Amino acid sequence: MTKSEEIFKRAKKVIPGGVNSPVRAFGSVGETPRMICQADGAYLTDEDGFRYLDFVCSWGPMILGHNHPAIYEAVVKACEKGLSYGAATRREVEMAELICSSVPNIEMIRMVNSGTEAVMSAIRAARGYTGRSKIIKFTGCYHGHSDALLVQAGSGVMTAGIPDSAGVPEGCTKDTLSAVYNDLSSVERLFEAFPEEIAALIVEPVGANMGVVPPEKGFLEGLRLLCSKFGAVLIFDEVITGFRLGFTGAQGFFQVDADLVTYGKIIGAGMPVGAYGGKREIMECVAPLGPVYQAGTLSGNPVAMAAGLAQLTILKEHPELYRELNEKGEWFYGEIRRIVERSEIPAVVNSCGSLGCIFFTKEPVRDYESAKRSDTSRYAAYFSHMLSHGIYLAPSQFEAMFLSAVHTREELAGVLELAGEFFIP
Ligand code: HOZ
């Protein structure tokens, strides 16, 4: 028995499913989770001493690689001054100033502790601002695990085949309307059915929790027009795309303006952070300025802010990092596409910048229904092949693959070779 197996056995006795977040149980890929004890650069090391080239990157935030020296130093220095104050600090102001001065449409921002919290709070702000109750989300998009959003969500619920979570009373989801990703007419129908009741529409500008599903031309622009026409708040959930597609996230990448934006762990360089921000008139509804209540002792935590500020400062000062990362993504996923095209295994490769995903189906994947057609047992076989050669992919078909600035072309060429062995044996 490996140490990972031994620890997982103990874990299952005291933690539901042995894990603190379902996808990492490796259930859908039929493997035992590797117990990670260290991470450096582009690599993870497990308790048995095996090293893996990491394509999860803590689900995105490690865009500069693990244990980046400047971030490490910022965190250590912050720790020396205490771990949590539950009080206002200069650093959280610097963080807000940095984001508000560089990202379009973010005039005010509030720090929270996770993407889930950011989205839940943004929706509350949108409802408070509009005085309306209904929201539109897309099937297969995941916006964290708050009650109102666990409706045909992506990510772990999709992996586990739980379209609607138990424990969520009907009352909590009765105002959540679902539309089809990349299908503007499905959104239009909802707006026409409830022209004055929809407070907000929330979307992952690149679907990245049903595998990767980029927006088709005109989709995000169409959502913008519909929200403006019907007076609804357009929320971009940029927990994955924010500061990844570019410093200005999906708003900048696709040149579409949102009213509110939500962020996750990337703004804490991997520490537990989230944030929501946007138009001043909406954010001014938030307490203590306005009547929409939202609070948190750990919000703007000094250590998390130090880590996040260090990472965002580097990203802002080095725009070439994004150019290189996106070019690397285009090349890498393009090469996988070429391998797949020569293979007899039915598969398609979706990608956007440094995000990518292989679906094991012949048909194009453009929404939740087409994503679900992927042969997940094939994905599991591919995952195991890669893992056995030291490549750590997302342990689920319905997640994204993340590249970082420190994945080298040589390392990626090695991954292409391994993919070739699987697809063209
Ligand atoms: N559902 C998360 C990714 N979209 C996985 C979180 C985790 O297991 O850490």
PDB file of C-alpha atoms and ligand atoms in Angstrom, residues 21 23-24 59 155-156 209 399, ligand 1:
ATOM      1  CA  SER A  21     -13.968  18.911  -1.794  1.00  0.00           C
ATOM      2  CA  VAL A  23     -13.684  16.257  -7.160  1.00  0.00           C
ATOM      3  CA  ARG A  24     -10.364  15.601  -5.474  1.00  0.00           C
ATOM      4  CA  TRP A  59      -7.671  25.178 -10.000  1.00  0.00           C
ATOM      5  CA  SER A 155     -17.910  20.968 -11.701  1.00  0.00           C
ATOM      6  CA  GLY A 156     -18.236  18.421  -8.866  1.00  0.00           C
ATOM      7  CA  ASN A 209     -16.675  23.790 -15.034  1.00  0.00           C
ATOM      8  CA  GLU A 399     -12.888  20.523 -15.212  1.00  0.00           C
TER       9      GLU A 399
HETATM   10  N1  HOZ B   1     -14.875  22.149  -7.995  1.00  0.00           N
HETATM   11  C1  HOZ B   1     -13.568  22.688  -7.957  1.00  0.00           C
HETATM   12  C2  HOZ B   1     -13.035  23.035  -9.277  1.00  0.00           C
HETATM   13  N2  HOZ B   1     -13.906  23.653 -10.181  1.00  0.00           N
HETATM   14  C3  HOZ B   1     -12.648  21.724  -7.287  1.00  0.00           C
HETATM   15  C4  HOZ B   1     -12.195  22.265  -6.028  1.00  0.00           C
HETATM   16  C5  HOZ B   1     -11.271  21.329  -5.251  1.00  0.00           C
HETATM   17  O1  HOZ B   1     -11.532  20.146  -5.200  1.00  0.00           O
HETATM   18  O2  HOZ B   1     -10.302  21.824  -4.714  1.00  0.00           O
END
